[in-house]
mmCIF file of C-alpha atoms and ligand atoms in Angstrom:
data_model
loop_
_atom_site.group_PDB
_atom_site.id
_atom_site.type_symbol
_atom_site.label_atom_id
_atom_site.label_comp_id
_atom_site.label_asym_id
_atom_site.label_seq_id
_atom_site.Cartn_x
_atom_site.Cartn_y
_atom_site.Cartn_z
ATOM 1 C CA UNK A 137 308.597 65.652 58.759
ATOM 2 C CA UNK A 138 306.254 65.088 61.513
ATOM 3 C CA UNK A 139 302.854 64.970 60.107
ATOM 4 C CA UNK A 140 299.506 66.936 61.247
ATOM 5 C CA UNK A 141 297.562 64.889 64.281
ATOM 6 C CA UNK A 142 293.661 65.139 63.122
ATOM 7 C CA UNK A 143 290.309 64.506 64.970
ATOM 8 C CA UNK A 144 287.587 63.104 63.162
ATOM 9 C CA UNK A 145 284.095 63.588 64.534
ATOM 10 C CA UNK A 146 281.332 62.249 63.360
ATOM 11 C CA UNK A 147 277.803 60.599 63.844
ATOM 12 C CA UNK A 148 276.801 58.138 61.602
ATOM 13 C CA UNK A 149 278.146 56.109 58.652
ATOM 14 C CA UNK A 150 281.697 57.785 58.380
ATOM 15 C CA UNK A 151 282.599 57.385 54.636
ATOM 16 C CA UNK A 152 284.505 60.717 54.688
ATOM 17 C CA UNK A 153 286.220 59.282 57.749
ATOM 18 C CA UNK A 154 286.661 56.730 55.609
ATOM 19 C CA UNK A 155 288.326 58.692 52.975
ATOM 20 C CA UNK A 156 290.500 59.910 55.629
ATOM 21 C CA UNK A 157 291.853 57.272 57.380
ATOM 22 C CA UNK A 158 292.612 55.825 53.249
ATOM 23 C CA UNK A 159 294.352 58.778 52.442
ATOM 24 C CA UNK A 160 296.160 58.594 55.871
ATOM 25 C CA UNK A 161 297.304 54.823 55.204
ATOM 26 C CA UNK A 162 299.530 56.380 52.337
ATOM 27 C CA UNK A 163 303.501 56.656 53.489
ATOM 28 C CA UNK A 164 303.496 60.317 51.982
ATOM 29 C CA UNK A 165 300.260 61.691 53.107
ATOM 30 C CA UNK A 166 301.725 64.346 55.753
ATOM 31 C CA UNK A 167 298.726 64.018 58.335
ATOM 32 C CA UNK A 168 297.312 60.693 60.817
ATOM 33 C CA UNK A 169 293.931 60.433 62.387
ATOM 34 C CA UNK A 170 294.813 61.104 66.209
ATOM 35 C CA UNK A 171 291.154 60.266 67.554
ATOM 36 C CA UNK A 172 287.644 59.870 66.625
ATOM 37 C CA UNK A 173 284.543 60.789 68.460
ATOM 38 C CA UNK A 174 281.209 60.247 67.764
ATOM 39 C CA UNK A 175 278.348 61.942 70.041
ATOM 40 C CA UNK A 176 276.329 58.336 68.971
ATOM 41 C CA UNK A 177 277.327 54.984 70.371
ATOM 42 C CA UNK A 178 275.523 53.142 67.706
ATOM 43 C CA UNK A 179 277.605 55.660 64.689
ATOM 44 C CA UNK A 180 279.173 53.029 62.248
ATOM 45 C CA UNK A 181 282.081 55.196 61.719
ATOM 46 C CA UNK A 182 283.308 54.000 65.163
ATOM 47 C CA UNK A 183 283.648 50.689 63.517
ATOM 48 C CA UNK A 184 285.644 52.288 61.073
ATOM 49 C CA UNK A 185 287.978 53.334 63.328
ATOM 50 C CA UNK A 186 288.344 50.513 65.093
ATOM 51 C CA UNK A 187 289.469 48.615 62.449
ATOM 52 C CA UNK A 188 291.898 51.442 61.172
ATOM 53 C CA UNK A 189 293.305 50.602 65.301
ATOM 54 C CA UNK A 190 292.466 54.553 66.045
ATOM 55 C CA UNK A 191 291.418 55.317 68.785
ATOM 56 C CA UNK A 192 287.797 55.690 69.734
ATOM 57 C CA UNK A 193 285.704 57.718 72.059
ATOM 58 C CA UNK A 194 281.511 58.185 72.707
ATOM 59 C CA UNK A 195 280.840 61.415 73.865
ATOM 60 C CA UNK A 196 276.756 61.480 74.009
ATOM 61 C CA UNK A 197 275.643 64.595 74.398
ATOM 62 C CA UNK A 198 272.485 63.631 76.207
ATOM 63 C CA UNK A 199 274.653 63.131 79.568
ATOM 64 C CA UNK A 200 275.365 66.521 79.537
ATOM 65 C CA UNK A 201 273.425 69.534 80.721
ATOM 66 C CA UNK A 202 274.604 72.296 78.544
ATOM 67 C CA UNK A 203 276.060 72.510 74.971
ATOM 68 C CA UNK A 204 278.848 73.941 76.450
ATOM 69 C CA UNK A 205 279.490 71.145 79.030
ATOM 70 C CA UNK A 206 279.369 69.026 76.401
ATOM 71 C CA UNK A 207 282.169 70.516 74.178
ATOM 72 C CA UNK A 208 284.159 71.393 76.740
ATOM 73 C CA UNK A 209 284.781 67.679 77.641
ATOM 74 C CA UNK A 210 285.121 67.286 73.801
ATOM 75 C CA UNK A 211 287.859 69.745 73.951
ATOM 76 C CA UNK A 212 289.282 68.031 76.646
ATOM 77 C CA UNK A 213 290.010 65.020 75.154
ATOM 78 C CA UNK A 214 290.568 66.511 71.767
ATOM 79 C CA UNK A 215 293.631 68.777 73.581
ATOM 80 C CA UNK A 216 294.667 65.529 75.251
ATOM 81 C CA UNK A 217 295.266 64.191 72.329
ATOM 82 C CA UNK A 218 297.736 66.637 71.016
ATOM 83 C CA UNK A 219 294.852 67.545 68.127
ATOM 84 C CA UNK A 220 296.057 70.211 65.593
ATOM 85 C CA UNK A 221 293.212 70.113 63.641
ATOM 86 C CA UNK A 222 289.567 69.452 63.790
ATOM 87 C CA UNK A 223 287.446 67.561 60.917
ATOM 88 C CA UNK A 224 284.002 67.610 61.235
ATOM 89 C CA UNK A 225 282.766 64.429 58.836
ATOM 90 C CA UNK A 226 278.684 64.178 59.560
ATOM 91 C CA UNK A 227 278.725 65.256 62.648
ATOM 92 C CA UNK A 228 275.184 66.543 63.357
ATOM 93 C CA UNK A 229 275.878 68.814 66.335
ATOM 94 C CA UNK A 230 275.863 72.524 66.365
ATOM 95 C CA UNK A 231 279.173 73.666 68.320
ATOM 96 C CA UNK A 232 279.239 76.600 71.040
ATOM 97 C CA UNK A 233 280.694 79.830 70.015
ATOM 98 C CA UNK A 234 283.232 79.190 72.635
ATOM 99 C CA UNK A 235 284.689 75.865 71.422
ATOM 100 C CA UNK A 236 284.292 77.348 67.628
ATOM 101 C CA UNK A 237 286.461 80.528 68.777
ATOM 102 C CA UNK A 238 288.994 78.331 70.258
ATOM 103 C CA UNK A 239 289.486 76.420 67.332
ATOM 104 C CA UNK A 240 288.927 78.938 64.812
ATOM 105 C CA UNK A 241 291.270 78.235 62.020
ATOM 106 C CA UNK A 242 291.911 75.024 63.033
ATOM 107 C CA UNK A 243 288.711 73.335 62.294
ATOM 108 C CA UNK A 244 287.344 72.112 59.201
ATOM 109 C CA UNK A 245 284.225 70.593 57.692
ATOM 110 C CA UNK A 246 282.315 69.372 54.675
ATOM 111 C CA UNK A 247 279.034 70.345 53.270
ATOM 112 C CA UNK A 248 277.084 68.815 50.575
ATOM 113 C CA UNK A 249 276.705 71.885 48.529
ATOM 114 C CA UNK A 250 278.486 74.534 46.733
ATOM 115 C CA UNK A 251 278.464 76.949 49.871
ATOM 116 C CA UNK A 252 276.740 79.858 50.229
ATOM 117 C CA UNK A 253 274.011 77.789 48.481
ATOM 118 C CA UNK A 254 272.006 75.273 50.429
ATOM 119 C CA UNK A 255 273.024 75.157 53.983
ATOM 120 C CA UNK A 256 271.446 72.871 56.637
ATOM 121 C CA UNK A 257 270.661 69.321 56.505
ATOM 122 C CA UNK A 258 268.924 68.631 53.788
ATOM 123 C CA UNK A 259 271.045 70.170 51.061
ATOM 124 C CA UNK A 260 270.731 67.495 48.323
ATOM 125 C CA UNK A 261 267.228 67.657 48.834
ATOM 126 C CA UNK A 262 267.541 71.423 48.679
ATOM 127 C CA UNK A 263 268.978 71.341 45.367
ATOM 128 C CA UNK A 264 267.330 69.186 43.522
ATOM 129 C CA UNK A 265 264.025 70.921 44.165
ATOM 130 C CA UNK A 266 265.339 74.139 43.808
ATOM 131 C CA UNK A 267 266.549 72.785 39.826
ATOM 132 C CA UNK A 268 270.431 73.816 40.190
ATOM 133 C CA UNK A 269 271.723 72.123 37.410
ATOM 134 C CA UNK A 270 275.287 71.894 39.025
ATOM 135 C CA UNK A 271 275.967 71.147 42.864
ATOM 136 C CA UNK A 272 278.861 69.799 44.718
ATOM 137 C CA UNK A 273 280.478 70.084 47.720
ATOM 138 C CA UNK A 274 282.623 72.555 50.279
ATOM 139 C CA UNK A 275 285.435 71.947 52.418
ATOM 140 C CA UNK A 276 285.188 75.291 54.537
ATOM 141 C CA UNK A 277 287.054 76.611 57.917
ATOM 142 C CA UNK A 278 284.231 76.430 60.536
ATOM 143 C CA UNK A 279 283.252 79.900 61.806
ATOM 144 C CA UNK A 280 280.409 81.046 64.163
ATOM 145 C CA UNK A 281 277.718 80.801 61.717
ATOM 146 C CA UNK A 282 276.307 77.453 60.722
ATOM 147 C CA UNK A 283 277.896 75.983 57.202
ATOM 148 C CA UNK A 284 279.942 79.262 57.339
ATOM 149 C CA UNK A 285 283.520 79.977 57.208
ATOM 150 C CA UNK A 286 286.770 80.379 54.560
ATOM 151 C CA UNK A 287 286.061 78.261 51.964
ATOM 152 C CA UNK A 288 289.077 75.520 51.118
ATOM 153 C CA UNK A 289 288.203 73.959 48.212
ATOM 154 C CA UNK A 290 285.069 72.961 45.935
ATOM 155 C CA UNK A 291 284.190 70.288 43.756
ATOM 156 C CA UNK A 292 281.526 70.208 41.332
ATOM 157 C CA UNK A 293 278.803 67.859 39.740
ATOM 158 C CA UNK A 294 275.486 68.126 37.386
ATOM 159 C CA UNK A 295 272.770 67.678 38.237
ATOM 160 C CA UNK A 296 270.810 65.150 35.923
ATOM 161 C CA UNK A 297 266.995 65.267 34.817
ATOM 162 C CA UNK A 298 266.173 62.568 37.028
ATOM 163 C CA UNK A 299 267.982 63.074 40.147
ATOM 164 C CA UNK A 300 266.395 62.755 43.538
ATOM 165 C CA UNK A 301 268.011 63.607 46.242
ATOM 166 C CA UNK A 302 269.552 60.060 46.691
ATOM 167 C CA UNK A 303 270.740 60.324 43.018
ATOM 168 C CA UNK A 304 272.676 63.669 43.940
ATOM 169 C CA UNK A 305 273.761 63.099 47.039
ATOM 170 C CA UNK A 306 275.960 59.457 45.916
ATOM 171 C CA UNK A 307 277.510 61.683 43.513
ATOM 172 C CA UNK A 308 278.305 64.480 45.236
ATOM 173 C CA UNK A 309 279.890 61.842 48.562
ATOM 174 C CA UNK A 310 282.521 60.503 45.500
ATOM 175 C CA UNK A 311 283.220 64.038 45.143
ATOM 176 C CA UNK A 312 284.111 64.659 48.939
ATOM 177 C CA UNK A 313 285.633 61.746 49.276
ATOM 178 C CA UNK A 314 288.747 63.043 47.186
ATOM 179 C CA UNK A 315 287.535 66.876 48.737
ATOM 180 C CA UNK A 316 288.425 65.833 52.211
ATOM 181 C CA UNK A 317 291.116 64.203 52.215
ATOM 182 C CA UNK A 318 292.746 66.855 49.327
ATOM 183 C CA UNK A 319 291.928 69.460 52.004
ATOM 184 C CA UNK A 320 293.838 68.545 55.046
ATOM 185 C CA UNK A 321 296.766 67.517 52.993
ATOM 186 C CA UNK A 322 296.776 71.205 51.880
ATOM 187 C CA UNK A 323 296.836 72.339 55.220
ATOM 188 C CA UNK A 324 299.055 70.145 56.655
ATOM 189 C CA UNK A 325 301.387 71.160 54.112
ATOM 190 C CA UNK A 326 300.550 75.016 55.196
ATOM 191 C CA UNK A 327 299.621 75.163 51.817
ATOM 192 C CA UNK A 328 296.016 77.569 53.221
ATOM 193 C CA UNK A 329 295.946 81.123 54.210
ATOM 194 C CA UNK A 330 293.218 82.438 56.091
ATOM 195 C CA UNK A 331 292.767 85.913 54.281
ATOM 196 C CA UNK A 332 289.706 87.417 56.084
ATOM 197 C CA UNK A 333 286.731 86.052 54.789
ATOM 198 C CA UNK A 334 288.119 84.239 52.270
ATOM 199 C CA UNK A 335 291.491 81.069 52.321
ATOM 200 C CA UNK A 336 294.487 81.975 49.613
ATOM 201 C CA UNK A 337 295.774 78.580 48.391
ATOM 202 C CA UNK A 338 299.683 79.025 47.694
ATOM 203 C CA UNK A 339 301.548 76.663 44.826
HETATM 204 C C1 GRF B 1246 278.263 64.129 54.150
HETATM 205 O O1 GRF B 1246 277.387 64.338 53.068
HETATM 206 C C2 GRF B 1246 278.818 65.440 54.619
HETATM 207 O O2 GRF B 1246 279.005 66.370 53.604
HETATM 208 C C3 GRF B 1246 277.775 65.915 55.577
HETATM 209 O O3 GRF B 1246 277.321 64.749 56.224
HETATM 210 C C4 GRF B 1246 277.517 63.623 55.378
HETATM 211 C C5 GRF B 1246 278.320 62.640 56.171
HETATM 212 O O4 GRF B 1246 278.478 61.418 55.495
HETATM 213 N N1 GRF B 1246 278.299 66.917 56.463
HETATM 214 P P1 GRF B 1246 279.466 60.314 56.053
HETATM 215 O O5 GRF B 1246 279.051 60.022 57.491
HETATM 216 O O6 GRF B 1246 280.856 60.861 55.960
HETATM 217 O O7 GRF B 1246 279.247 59.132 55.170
#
């Protein structure tokens, strides 16, 4: 069976890339990292890649004039590609409404919180001073909305005493690193249903 061509894209440090391109190395795993962008040249994830032999490309959005320019020629190379699906791992740029229709369904991404709670940026952070005592993370289909969208799958951790929001966050990346890569295997097995708002996962 032919397995599912993905697109990381990311803009920093890359450990769920990481956890892809791992799960990817396995014989049975039924999808393989296509491309990887980054919108920073100095993202360490690119080194990542490199070593992994994928291939590579810097899209900075600062030579662009519009958000739209800018994901356009990320859907260009993307398409070129022969992407099927989208992963967003860290990547720290909001997406245009037309390049999020497009791929609607075929784009993924991870939070750092047990979606609807704590979107934006600083969810750790968010979560620890709010006093949750459990938190996790979401593997959602990426809608319109920021840290919106089907949810795929959830994992969960406590929240100790003494966390800070260094403390929380190392222990909820363990938990997406085994989210992630559990995620697009289920959909590259056609495993996820989009069912409205919500994903039906079938046996
Ligand atoms: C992760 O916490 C992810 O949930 C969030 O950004 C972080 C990226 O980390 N969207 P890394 O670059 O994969 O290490």
């Amino acid at each position: 069976m032919s397995k599912l061509k993905i697109a990381v894209l990311i803009s920093g440090g890359g450990t769920n890339l990481q956890a892809l391109i791992d799960a990817c190395k396995q014989p049975d795993y039924p999808a393989e990292i296509a491309l990887v962008i980054s919108n920073r040249t100095d993202a360490y994830g690119l080194k990542r890649a490199e070593e992994a032999h994928i291939p590579t490309k810097i899209i900075n959005h600062k030579d662009f004039s519009s958000r739209e320019k800018f994901d356009a020629q990320m859907d260009k190379e993307i398409s070129s590609y022969g992407v099927e699906l989208i992963c967003l791992a860290g990547f720290m740029r909001l997406l245009s409404d037309e390049f999020v229709t497009k791929w609607f369904g075929k784009m993924i991404n991870i939070h750092p919180s047990l979606l609807p709670a704590f979107k934006g940026a600083d969810a750790n952070s968010d979560a620890v001073a709010y006093g949750v005592k459990i938190s996790g993370c979401t593997v959602h289909f990426v809608s319109t909305e920021m840290d919106s969208g089907p949810i795929i799958l959830q994992r969960t951790v406590p929240v100790l005493n003494d966390d800070d929001r260094d403390a929380l966050a190392a222990r909820v990346l363990e938990q997406e690193h085994l989210a992630y890569p559990e995620a697009v295997r289920l959909i590259a097995e056609e495993k996820v249903v989009i069912d409205g708002y919500k994903t039906i996962i079938e046996d």
